[in-house]
Short mmCIF file of N, CA and C in Angstrom, two decimals:
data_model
loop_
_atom_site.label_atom_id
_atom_site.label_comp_id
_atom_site.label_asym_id
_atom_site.label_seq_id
_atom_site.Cartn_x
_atom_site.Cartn_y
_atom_site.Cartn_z
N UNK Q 1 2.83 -7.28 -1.28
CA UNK Q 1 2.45 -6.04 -1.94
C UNK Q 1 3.72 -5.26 -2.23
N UNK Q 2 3.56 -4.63 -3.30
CA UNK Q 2 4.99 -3.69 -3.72
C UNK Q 2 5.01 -2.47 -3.22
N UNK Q 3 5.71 -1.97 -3.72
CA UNK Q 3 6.24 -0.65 -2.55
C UNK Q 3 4.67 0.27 -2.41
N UNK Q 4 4.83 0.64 -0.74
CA UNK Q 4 4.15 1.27 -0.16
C UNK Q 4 4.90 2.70 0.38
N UNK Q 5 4.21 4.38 -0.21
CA UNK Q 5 5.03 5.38 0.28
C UNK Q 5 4.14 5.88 1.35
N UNK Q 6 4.39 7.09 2.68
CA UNK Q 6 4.33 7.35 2.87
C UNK Q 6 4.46 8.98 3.44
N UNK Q 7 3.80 10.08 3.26
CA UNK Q 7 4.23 11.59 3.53
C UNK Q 7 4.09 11.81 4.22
N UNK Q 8 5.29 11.93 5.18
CA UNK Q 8 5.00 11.72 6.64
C UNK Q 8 5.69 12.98 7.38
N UNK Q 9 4.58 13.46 8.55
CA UNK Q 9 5.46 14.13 9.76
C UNK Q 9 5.42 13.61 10.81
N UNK Q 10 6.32 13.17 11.53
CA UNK Q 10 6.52 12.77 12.77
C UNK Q 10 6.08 12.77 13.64
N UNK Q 11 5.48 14.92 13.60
CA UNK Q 11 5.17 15.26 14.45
C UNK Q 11 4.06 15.43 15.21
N UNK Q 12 2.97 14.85 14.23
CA UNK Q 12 1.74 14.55 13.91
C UNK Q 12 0.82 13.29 13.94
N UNK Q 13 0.23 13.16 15.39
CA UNK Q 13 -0.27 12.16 15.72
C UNK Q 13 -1.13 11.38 14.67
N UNK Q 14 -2.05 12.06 13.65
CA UNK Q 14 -2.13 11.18 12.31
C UNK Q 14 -1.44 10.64 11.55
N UNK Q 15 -0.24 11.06 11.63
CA UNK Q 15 0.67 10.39 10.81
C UNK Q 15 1.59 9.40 11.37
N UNK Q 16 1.67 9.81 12.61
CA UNK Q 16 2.29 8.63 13.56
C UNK Q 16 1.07 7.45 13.54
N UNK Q 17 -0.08 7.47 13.32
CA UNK Q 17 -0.42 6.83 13.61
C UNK Q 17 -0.73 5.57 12.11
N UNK Q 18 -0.91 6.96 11.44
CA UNK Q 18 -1.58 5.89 10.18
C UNK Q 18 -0.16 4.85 9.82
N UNK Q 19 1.14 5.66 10.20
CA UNK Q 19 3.02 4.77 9.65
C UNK Q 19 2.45 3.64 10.71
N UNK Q 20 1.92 3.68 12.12
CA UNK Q 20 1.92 2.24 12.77
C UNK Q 20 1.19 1.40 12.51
N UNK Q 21 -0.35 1.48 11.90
CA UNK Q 21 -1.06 0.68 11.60
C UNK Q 21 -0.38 -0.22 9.81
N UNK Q 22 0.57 0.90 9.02
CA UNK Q 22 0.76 0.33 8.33
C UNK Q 22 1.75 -1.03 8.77
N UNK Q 23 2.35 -0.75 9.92
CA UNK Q 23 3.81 -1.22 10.25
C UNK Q 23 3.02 -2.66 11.09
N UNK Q 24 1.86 -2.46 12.07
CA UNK Q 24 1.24 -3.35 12.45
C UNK Q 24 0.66 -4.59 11.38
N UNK Q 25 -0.09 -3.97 10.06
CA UNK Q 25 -0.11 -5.07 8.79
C UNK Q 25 0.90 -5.38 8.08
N UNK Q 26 2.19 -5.59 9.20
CA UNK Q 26 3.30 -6.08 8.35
C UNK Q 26 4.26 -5.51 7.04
N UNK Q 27 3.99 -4.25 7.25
CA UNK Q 27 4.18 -3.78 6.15
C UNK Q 27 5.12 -2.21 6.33
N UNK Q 28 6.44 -2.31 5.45
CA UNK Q 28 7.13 -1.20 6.14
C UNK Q 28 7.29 -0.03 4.78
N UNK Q 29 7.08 1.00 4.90
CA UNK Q 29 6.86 1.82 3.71
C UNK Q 29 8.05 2.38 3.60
N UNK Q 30 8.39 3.27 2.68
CA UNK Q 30 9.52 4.39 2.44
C UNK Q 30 8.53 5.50 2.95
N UNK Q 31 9.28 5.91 3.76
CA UNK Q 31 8.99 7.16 4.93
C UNK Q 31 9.53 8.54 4.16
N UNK Q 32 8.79 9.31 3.69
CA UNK Q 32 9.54 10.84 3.09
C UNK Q 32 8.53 11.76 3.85
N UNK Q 33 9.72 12.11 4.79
CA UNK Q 33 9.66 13.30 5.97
C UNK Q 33 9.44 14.63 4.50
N UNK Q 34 8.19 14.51 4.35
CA UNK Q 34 8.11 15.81 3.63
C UNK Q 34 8.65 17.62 3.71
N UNK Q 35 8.54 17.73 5.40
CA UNK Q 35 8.94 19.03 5.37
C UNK Q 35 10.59 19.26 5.22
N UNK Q 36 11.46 17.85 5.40
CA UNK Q 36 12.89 18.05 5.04
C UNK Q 36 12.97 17.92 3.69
N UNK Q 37 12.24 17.00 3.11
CA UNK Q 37 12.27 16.43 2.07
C UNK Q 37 10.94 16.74 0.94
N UNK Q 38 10.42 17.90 0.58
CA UNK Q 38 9.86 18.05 -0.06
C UNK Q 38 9.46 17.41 -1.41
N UNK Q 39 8.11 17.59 -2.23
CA UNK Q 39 7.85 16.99 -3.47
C UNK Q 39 8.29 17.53 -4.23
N UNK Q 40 8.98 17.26 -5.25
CA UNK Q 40 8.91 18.54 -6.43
C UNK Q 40 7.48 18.87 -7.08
N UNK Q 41 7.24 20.13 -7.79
CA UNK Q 41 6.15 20.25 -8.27
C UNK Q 41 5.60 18.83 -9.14
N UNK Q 42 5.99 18.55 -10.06
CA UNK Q 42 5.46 16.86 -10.79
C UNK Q 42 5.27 16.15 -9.52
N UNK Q 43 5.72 15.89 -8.60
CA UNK Q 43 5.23 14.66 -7.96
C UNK Q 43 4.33 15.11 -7.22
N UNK Q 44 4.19 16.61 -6.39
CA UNK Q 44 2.71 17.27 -6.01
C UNK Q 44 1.08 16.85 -6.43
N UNK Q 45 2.14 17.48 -7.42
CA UNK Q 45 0.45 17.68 -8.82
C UNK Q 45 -0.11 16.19 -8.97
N UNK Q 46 0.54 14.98 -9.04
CA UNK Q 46 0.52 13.43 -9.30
C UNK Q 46 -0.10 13.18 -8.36
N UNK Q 47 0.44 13.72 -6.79
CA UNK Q 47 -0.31 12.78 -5.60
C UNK Q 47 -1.53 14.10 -5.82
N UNK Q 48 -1.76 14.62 -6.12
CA UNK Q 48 -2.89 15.52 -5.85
C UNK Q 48 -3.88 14.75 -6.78
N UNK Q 49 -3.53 14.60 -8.16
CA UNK Q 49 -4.42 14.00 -8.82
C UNK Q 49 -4.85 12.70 -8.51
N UNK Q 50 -3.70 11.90 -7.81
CA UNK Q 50 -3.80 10.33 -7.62
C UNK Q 50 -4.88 10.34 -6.66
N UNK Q 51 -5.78 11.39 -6.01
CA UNK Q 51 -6.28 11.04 -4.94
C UNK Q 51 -7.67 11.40 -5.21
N UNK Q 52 -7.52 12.07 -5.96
CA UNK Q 52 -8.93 12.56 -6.87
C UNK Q 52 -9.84 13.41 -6.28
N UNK Q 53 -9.53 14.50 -5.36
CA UNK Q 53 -9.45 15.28 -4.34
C UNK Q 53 -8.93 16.47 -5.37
N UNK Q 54 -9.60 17.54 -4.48
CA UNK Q 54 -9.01 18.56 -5.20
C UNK Q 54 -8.12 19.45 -4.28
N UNK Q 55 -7.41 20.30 -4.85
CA UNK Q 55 -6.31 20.56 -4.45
C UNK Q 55 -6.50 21.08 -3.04
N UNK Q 56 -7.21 21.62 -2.95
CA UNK Q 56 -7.79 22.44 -1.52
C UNK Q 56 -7.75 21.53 -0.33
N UNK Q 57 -8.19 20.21 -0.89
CA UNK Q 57 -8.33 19.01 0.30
C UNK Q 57 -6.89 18.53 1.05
N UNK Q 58 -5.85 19.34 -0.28
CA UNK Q 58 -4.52 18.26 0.31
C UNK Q 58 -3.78 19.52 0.87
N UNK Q 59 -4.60 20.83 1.18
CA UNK Q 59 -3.82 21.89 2.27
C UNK Q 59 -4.06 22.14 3.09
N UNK Q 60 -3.44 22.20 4.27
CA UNK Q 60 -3.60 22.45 5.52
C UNK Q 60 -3.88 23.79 5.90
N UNK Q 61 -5.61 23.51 5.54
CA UNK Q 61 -6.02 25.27 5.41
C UNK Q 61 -6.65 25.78 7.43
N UNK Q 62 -6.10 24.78 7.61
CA UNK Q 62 -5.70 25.30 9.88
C UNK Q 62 -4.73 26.10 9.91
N UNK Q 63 -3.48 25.63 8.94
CA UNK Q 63 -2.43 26.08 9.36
C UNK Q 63 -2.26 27.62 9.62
N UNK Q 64 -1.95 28.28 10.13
CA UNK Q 64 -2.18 30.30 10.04
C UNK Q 64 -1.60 30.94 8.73
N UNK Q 65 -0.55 29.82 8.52
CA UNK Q 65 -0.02 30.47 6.83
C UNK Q 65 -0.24 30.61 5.86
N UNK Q 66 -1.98 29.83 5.89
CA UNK Q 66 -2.50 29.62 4.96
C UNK Q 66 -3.80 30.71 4.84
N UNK Q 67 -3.65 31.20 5.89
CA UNK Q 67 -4.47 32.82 6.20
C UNK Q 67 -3.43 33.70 6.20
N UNK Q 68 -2.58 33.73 6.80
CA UNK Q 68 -1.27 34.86 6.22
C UNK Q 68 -1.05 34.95 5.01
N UNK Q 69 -0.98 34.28 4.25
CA UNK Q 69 -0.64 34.42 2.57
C UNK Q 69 -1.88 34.83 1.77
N UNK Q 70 -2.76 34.55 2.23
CA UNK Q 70 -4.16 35.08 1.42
C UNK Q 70 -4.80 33.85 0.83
N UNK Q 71 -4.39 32.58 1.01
CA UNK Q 71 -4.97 31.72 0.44
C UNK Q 71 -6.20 31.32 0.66
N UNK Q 72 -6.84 32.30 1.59
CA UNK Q 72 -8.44 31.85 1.76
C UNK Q 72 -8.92 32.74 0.89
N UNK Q 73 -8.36 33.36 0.13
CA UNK Q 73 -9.14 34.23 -0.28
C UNK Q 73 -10.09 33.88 -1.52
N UNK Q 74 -10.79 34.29 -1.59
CA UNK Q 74 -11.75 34.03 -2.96
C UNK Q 74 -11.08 33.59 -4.57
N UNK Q 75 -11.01 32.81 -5.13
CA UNK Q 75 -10.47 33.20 -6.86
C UNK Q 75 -9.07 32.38 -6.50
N UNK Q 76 -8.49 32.01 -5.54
CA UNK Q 76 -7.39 31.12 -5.08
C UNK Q 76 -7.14 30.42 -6.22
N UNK Q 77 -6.78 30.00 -6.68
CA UNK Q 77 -6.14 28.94 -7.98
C UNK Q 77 -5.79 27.90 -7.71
N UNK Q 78 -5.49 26.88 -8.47
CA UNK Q 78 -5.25 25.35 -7.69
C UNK Q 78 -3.37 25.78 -7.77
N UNK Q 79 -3.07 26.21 -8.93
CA UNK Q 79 -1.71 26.66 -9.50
C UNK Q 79 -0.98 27.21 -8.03
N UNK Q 80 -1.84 28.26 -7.84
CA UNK Q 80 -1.44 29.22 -6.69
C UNK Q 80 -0.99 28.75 -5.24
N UNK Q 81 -2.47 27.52 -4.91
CA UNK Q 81 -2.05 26.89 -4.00
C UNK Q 81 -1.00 25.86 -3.94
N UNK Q 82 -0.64 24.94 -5.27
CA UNK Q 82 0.63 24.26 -5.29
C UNK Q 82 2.00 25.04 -5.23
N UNK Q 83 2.04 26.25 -5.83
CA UNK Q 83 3.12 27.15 -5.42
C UNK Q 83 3.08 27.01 -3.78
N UNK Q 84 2.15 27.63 -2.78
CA UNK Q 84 2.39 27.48 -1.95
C UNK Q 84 2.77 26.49 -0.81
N UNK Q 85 2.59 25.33 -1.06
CA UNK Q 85 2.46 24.23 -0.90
C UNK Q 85 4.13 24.09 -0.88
N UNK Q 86 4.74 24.36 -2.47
CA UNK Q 86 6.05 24.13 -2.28
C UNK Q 86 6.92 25.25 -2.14
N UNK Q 87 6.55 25.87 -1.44
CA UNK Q 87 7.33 26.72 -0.60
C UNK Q 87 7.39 26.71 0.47
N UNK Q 88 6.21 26.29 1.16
CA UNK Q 88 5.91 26.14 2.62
C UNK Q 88 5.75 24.88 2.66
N UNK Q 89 6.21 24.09 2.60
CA UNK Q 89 5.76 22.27 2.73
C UNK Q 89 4.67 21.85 4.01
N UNK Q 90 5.02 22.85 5.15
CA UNK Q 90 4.52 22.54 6.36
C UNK Q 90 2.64 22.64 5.79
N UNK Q 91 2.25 23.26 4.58
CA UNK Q 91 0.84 23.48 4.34
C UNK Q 91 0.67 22.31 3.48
N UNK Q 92 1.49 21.44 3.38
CA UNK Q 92 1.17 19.89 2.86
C UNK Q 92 -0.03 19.28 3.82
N UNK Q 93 -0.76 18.63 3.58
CA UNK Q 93 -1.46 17.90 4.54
C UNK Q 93 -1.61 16.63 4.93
N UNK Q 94 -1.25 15.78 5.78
CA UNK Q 94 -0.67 14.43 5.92
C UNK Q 94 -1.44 13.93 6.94
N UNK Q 95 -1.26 12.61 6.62
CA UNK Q 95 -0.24 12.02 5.62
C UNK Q 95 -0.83 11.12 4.24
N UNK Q 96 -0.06 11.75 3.82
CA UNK Q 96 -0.38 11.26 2.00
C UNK Q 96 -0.38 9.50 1.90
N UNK Q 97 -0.97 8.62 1.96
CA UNK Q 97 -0.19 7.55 1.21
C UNK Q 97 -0.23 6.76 0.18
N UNK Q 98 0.59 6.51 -0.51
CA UNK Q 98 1.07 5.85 -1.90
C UNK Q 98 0.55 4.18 -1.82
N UNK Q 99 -0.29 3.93 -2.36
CA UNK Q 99 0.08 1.82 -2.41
C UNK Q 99 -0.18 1.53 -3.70
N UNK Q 100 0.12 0.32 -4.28
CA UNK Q 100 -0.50 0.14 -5.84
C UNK Q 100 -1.70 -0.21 -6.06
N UNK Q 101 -2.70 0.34 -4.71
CA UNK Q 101 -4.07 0.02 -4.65
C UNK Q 101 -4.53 1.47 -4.96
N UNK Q 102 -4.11 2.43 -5.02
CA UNK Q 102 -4.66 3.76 -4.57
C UNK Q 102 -3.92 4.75 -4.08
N UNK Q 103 -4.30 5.66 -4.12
CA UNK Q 103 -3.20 7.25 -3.28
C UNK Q 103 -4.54 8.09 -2.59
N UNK Q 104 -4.07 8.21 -1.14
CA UNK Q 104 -5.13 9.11 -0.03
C UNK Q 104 -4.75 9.95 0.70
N UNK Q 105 -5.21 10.72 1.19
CA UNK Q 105 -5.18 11.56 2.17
C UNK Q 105 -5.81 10.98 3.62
N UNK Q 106 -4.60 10.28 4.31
CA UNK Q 106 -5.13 9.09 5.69
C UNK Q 106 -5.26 10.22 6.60
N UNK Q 107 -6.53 10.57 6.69
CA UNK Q 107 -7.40 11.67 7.70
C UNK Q 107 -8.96 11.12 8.00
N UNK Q 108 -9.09 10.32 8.90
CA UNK Q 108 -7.96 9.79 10.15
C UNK Q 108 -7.57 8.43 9.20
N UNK Q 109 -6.42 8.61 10.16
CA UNK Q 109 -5.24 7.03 9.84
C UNK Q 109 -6.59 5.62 9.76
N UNK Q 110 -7.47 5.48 10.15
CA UNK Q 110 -7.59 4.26 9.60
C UNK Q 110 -8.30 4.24 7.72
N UNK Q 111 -8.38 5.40 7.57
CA UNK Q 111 -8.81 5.25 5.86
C UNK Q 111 -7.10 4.64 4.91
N UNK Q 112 -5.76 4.21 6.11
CA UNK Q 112 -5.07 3.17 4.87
C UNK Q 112 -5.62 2.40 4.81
N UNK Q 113 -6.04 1.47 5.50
CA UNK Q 113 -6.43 0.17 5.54
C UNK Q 113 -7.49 -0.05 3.90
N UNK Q 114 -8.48 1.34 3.68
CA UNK Q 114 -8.55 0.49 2.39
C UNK Q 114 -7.51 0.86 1.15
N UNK Q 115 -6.23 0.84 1.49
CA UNK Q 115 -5.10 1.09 0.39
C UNK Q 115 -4.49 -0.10 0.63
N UNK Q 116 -4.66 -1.12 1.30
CA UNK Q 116 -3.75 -2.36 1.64
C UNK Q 116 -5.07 -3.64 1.44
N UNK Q 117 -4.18 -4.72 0.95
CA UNK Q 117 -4.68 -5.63 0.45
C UNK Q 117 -5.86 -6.53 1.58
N UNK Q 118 -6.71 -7.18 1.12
CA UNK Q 118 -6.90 -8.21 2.12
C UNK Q 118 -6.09 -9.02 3.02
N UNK Q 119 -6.55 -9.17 3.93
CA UNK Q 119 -5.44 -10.66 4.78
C UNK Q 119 -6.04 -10.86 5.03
N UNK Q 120 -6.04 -12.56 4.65
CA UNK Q 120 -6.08 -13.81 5.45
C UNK Q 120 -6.30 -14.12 7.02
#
């Protein structure tokens, strides 16, 4: 299979987990530590659409910053929330992953498995 990405935090037992099951099917992804390494807006908006989810699904509306800023609030915008998103990366929600099967939001880590091929 061709390249496999991953949006990953470390720090985050879903995401630790969903990078091992990928790593267990043999398979080693490009790892982008999102909160060092942010999306630019185009590649946001892409994995947002690639997942067919709407924007709301791919923010980490637990996080408190996402009640500090007002983003619960009523009339929110999808616009509004990708601004925030890339300003605060930490309201990304992970982990994202990329395969040439599909793009998801692995919540919980075993929904990669249907982004990776059959095996034998």
């Amino acid at each position: 299979m061709s390249r496999i990405t991953i949006y990953h935090n470390p720090r985050c037992g879903t995401s630790r987990n969903t990078l091992a099951l990928l790593r267990e099917r043999g398979f080693e992804p490009e790892v982008i530590e999102y909160l060092h390494t942010p999306p630019s807006r185009e590649t946001l908006r892409a994995l947002i659409a690639a997942t067919g989810q709407p924007t709301l699904a791919l923010v980490r509306t637990k996080e408190a910053l996402f009640t500090e800023l007002g983003l619960d609030a009523p009339g929110v915008t999808d616009a509004q929330l990708v601004d925030a998103m890339l300003a605060h990366p930490i309201l990304i929600n992970r982990p994202i992953v990329v395969t040439p099967l599909g793009s998801r939001l692995c919540r919980p880590a075993e929904q990669v498995l249907e982004l990776l091929p059959a095996q034998d």
